[in-house]
Amino acid sequence: YTVVAFGGRAMAGLLTTKVSFAKSAVFSFTATSEGATVQTYTLAITVAIGNTDATLSLVAIYSTALDTNVAYNAAALTGSPTHTFSVAFSLQSVSVVAVPTKNTTSVKIIAGTFSADVNGSTPVVGPLQSGLTTAITIQGLSQSETVTSTVTLVANRTLPNSNALLRTLSLGGVGLTPAFNPNVSQYNITLFDAKELSLT
């Protein structure tokens, strides 16, 4: 029969052993026959580093209160890595959707002190400060952990509306003196037999 030597150990017959290695390793073992013939075998083991695609196929911001729906597909993301969108004052947070091109890519969303791994979820970023911009960074990391991609969305939450002017003013057909003007705050009215006024 043949005696196999592996790692300084001699094993007769069927060889079964476990070895540990990181991303690559080279192992050698010898086989010796009864006639003292020695044969050396070498195993060069390389662990595949995995997919190197860290790109994103879709990045979207969702909320019913957005001034405009914001969604960037892969074509849009190949341009400038920074995109700005407007958020109404009534909106204090937004939901971020980030879809990697490869499902082996991990995605993280960072906004100030906020950080969250996507992993199929839809993180909510907020509160957004009115009159200020909030940078939302979406980072993709390839399966191989050697390639990254970054897209930054800048949320611009508008200031509150300071316009308190009326568009129209009606008193159920009763005339105003002077005629209504949004910039005029004082009016005179003349009533004859009316006991009620309908203010619109």
CSV table of N, CA and C in Angstrom, one decimal, residues 171-178 187-197:
chain,number,residue,atom,x,y,z
A,171,LEU,N,-68.3,88.6,1.2
A,171,LEU,CA,-69.2,88.7,2.3
A,171,LEU,C,-70.6,88.4,1.9
A,172,GLY,N,-70.8,87.3,1.1
A,172,GLY,CA,-72.1,86.9,0.6
A,172,GLY,C,-72.8,87.9,-0.2
A,173,GLY,N,-72.1,88.6,-1.1
A,173,GLY,CA,-72.6,89.5,-2.0
A,173,GLY,C,-72.6,91.0,-1.5
A,174,VAL,N,-72.3,91.2,-0.3
A,174,VAL,CA,-72.2,92.5,0.3
A,174,VAL,C,-70.9,93.2,-0.2
A,175,GLY,N,-71.0,94.4,-0.8
A,175,GLY,CA,-69.9,95.0,-1.3
A,175,GLY,C,-68.9,95.5,-0.3
A,176,LEU,N,-67.6,95.5,-0.7
A,176,LEU,CA,-66.5,96.0,0.1
A,176,LEU,C,-66.1,97.4,-0.4
A,177,THR,N,-65.8,98.3,0.4
A,177,THR,CA,-65.2,99.6,0.1
A,177,THR,C,-63.9,99.8,0.8
A,178,PRO,N,-62.8,99.9,0.0
A,178,PRO,CA,-62.7,99.7,-1.4
A,178,PRO,C,-62.8,98.3,-1.8
A,187,TYR,N,-61.4,97.6,5.3
A,187,TYR,CA,-62.6,97.8,4.4
A,187,TYR,C,-63.8,98.3,5.2
A,188,ASN,N,-64.7,99.0,4.4
A,188,ASN,CA,-66.0,99.4,5.0
A,188,ASN,C,-67.1,98.7,4.3
A,189,ILE,N,-68.1,98.3,5.0
A,189,ILE,CA,-69.3,97.6,4.4
A,189,ILE,C,-70.5,98.4,5.0
A,190,THR,N,-71.6,98.4,4.1
A,190,THR,CA,-72.8,99.0,4.5
A,190,THR,C,-73.9,97.9,4.5
A,191,LEU,N,-74.6,97.7,5.6
A,191,LEU,CA,-75.7,96.7,5.8
A,191,LEU,C,-77.0,97.5,5.9
A,192,PHE,N,-78.1,96.9,5.3
A,192,PHE,CA,-79.4,97.5,5.4
A,192,PHE,C,-80.3,96.6,6.3
A,193,ASP,N,-80.8,95.5,5.8
A,193,ASP,CA,-81.6,94.6,6.6
A,193,ASP,C,-80.9,93.3,6.9
A,194,ALA,N,-79.7,93.1,6.5
A,194,ALA,CA,-79.0,91.9,6.8
A,194,ALA,C,-78.7,91.7,8.3
A,195,LYS,N,-78.9,90.5,8.8
A,195,LYS,CA,-78.6,90.2,10.2
A,195,LYS,C,-77.4,89.2,10.2
A,196,GLU,N,-77.1,88.6,9.1
A,196,GLU,CA,-76.0,87.6,9.0
A,196,GLU,C,-75.1,88.0,7.9
A,197,LEU,N,-73.9,87.6,8.0
A,197,LEU,CA,-72.9,87.7,7.0
A,197,LEU,C,-72.2,86.4,6.7
